[in-house]
Short mmCIF file of C-alpha atoms and ligand atoms in Angstrom, two decimals:
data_model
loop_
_atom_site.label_atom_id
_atom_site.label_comp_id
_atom_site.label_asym_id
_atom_site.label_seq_id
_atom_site.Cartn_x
_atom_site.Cartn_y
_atom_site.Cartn_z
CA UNK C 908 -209.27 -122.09 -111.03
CA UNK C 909 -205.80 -123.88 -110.47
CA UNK C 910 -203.49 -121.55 -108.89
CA UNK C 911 -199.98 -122.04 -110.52
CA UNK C 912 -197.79 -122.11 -107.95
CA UNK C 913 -193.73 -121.68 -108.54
CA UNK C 914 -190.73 -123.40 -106.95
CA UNK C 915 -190.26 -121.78 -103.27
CA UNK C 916 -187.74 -118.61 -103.50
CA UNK C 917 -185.21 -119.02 -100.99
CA UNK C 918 -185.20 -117.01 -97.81
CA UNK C 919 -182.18 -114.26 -98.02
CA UNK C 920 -180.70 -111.86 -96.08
CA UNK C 921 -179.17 -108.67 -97.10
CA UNK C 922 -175.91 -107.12 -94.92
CA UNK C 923 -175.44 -103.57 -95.50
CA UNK C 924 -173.48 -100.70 -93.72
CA UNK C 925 -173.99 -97.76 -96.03
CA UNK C 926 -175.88 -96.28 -99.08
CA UNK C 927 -176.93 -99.40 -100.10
CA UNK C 928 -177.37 -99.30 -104.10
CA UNK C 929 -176.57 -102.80 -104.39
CA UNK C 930 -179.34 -103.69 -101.51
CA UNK C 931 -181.93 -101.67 -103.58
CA UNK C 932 -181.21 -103.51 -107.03
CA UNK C 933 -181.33 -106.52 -105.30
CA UNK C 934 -184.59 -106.14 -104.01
CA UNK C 935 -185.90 -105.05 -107.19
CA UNK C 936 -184.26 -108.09 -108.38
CA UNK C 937 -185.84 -110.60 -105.87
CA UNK C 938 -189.68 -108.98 -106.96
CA UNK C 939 -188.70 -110.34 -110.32
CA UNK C 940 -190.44 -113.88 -111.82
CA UNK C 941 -187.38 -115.54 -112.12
CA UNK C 942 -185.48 -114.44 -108.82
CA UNK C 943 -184.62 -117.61 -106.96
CA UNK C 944 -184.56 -115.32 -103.86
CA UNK C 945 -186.91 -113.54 -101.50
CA UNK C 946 -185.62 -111.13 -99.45
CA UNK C 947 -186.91 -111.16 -95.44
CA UNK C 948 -184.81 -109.11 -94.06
CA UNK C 949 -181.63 -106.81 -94.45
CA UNK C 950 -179.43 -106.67 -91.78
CA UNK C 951 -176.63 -103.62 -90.91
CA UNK C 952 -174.02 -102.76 -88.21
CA UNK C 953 -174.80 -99.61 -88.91
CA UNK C 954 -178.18 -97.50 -87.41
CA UNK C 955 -177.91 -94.78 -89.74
CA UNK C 956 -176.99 -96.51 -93.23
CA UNK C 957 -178.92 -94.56 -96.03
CA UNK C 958 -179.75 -97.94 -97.38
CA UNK C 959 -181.97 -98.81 -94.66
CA UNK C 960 -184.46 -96.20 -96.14
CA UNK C 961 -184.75 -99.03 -98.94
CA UNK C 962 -186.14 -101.45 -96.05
CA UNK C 963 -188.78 -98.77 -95.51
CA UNK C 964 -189.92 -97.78 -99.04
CA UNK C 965 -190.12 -101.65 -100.14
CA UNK C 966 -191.29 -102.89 -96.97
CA UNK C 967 -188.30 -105.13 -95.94
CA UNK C 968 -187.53 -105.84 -92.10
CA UNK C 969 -184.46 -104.44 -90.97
CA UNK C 970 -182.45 -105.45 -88.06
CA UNK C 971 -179.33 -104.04 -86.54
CA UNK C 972 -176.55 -105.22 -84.64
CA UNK C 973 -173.54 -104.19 -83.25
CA UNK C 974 -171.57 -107.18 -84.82
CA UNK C 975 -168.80 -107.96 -82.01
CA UNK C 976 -167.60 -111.46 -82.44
CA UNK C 977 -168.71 -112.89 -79.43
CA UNK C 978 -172.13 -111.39 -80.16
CA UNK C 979 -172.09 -113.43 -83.23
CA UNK C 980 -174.26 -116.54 -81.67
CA UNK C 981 -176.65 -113.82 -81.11
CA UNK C 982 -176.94 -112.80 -85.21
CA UNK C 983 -176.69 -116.41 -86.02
CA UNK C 984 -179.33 -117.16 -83.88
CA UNK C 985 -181.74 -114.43 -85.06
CA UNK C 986 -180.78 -115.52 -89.31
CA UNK C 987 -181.79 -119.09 -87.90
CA UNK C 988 -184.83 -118.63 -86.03
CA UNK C 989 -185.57 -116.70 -89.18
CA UNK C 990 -184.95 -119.30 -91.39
CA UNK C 991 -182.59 -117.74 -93.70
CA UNK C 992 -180.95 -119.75 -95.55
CA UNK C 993 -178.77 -117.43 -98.21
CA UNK C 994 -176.64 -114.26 -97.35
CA UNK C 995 -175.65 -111.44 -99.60
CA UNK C 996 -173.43 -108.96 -98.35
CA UNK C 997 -173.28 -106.09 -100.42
CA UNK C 998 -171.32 -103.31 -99.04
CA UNK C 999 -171.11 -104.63 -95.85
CA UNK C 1000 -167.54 -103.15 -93.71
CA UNK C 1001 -167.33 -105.63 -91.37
CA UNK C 1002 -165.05 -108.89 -91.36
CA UNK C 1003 -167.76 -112.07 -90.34
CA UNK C 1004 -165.72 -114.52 -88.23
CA UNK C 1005 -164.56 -118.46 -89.12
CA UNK C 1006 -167.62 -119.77 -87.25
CA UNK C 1007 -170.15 -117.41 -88.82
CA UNK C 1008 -168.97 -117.69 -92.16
CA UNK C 1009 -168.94 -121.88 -91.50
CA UNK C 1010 -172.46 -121.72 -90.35
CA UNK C 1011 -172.99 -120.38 -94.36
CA UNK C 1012 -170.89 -122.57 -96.32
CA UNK C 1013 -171.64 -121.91 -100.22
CA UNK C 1014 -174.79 -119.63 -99.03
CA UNK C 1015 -172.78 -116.48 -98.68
CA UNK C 1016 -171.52 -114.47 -101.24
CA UNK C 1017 -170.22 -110.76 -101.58
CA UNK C 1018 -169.89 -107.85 -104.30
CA UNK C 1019 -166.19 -106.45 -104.79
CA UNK C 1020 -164.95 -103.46 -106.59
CA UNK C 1021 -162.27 -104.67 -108.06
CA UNK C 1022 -161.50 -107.70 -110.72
CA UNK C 1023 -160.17 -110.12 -107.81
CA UNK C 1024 -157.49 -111.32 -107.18
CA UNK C 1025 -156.18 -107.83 -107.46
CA UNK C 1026 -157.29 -105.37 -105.28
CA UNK C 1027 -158.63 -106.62 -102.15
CA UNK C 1028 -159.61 -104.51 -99.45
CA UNK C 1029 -160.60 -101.17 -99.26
CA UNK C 1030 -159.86 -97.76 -101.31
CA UNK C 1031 -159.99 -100.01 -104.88
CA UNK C 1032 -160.32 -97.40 -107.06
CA UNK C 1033 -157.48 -94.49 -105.73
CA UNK C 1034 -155.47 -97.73 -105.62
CA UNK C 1035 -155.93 -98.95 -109.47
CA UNK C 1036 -155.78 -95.27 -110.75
CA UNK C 1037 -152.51 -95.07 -108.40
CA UNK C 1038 -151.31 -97.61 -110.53
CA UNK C 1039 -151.88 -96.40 -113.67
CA UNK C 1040 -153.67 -99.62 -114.56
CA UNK C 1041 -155.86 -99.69 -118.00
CA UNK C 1042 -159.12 -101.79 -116.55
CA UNK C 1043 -160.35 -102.68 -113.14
CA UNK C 1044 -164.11 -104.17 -113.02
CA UNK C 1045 -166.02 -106.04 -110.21
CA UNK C 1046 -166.46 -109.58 -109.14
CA UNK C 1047 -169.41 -111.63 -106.95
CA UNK C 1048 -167.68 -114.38 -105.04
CA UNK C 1049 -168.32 -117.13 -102.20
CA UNK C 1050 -167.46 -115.68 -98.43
CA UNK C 1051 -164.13 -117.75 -96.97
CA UNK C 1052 -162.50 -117.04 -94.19
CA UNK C 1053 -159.79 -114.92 -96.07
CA UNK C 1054 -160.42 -111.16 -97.10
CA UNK C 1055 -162.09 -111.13 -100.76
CA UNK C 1056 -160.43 -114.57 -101.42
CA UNK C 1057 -163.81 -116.66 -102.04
CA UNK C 1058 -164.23 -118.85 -105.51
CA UNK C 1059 -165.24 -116.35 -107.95
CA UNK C 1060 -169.07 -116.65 -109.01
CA UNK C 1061 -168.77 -113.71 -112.08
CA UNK C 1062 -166.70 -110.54 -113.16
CA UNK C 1063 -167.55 -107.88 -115.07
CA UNK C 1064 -164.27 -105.97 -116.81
CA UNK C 1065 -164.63 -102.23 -116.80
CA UNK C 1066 -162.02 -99.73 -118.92
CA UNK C 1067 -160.38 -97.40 -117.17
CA UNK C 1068 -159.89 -93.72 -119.00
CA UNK C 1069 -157.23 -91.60 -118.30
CA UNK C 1070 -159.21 -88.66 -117.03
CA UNK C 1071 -161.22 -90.93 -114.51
CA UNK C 1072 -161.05 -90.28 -110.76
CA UNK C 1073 -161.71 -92.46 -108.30
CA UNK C 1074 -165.29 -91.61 -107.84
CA UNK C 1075 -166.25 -91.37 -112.02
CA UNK C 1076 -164.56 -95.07 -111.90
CA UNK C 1077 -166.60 -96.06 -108.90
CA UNK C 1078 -169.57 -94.80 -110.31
CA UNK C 1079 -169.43 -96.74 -113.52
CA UNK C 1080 -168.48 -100.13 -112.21
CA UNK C 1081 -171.37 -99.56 -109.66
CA UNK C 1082 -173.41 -99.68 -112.56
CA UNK C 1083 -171.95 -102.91 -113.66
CA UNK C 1084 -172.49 -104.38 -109.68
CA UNK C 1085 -176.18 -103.36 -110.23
CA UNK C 1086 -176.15 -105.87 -113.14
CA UNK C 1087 -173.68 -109.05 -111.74
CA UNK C 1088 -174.97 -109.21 -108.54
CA UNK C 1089 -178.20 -110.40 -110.03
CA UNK C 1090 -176.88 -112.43 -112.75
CA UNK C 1091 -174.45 -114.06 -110.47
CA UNK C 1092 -177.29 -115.22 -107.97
CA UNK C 1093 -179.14 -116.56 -110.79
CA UNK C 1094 -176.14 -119.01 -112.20
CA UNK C 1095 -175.23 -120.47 -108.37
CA UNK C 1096 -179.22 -120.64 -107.63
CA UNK C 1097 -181.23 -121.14 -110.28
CA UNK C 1098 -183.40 -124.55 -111.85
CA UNK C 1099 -181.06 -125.56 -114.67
C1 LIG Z 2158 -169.88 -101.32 -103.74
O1 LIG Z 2158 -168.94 -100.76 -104.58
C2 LIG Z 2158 -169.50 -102.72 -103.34
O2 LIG Z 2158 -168.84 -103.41 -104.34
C3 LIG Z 2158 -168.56 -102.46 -102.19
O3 LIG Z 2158 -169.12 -101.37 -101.50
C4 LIG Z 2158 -169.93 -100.59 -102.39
C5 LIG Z 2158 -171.28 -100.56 -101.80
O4 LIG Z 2158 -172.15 -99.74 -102.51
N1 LIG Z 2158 -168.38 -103.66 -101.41
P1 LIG Z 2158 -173.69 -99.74 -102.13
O5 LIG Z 2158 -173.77 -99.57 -100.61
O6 LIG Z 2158 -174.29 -101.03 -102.58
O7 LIG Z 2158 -174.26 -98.54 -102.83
#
């Protein structure tokens, strides 16, 4: 019988530091026929992110390190040795430097709360309710060396209602992040 055999998913790592939603879709995601990825291994600077229970319930390697700059031939050593090729950071808190992110160029791509430009950094949400702003959303964009700043890969628009708080907001454009994130790997990665 002629095995069919598809074209060879490429070899992704996942950075996390906390609960790790987006790390769990994407997984799901990457067990999918038509995921261009496969995830070996997800990565944290963080021992006791609840998202690393995801490693453990769908078998996924985890490593951890401490993520110091000058540590950073270290982790690049490890990703190589590994042979990843593709990194998704996905609520991942800390800032990768120049060289790292150089070492990645166009394979490294992030999840933002926010419909960039506006809003980069942290506390999105209290911020765009501060401002009495009618939608925020989220966006999956290329890694540069400036903060949230990357090309933008896809955005999802998400209505803000008056009696929303910051964590009813966060909650429903989480929901929208589960569905980008995948979407947006698909258009940069995918056979046309
Ligand atoms: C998400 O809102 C993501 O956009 C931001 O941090 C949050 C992480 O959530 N960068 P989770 O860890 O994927 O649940």
């Amino acid at each position: 019988m002629t095995k069919l055999i598809g074209p060879k998913k490429i070899n992704t790592a996942v950075f996390i530091s906390g609960t790790g939603t987006n790390f769990k879709n994407l997984i799901k995601f990457s067990f999918s026929k038509n995921s261009p990825i496969i995830i070996k291994y997800v990565i944290s600077n963080n021992s006791k992110a609840i998202g690393l229970n995801y490693a453990k319930k769908y078998k996924i390697k985890k490593k951890i390190f401490k993520f110091r700059s000058e540590k950073e031939s270290k982790i690049l050593n490890f990703l190589k040795i590994n042979h990843i090729e593709f990194v998704c950071l996905a609520g991942f808190m800390k800032i990768l430097s120049q060289n790292f992110i150089s070492k990645f160029k166009g394979k490294i791509i992030n999840i933002h709360p926010s419909l960039l430009p506006k809003y980069k950094g942290l506390n999105t949400h209290q911020r765009v309710i501060k401002n009495k702003e009618k939608f925020s959303g989220c966006t999956v964009h290329f890694v540069n060396s400036k903060l949230d700043s990357g090309k933008i890969i896809l955005q999802k628009k998400v209505k803000i209602f008056k009696k929303d708080t910051a964590d009813t907001l966060a909650k429903r454009i989480l929901e929208q992040e589960h569905i980008i994130y995948p979407k947006a790997i698909l258009k940069i990665l995918a056979n046309p």
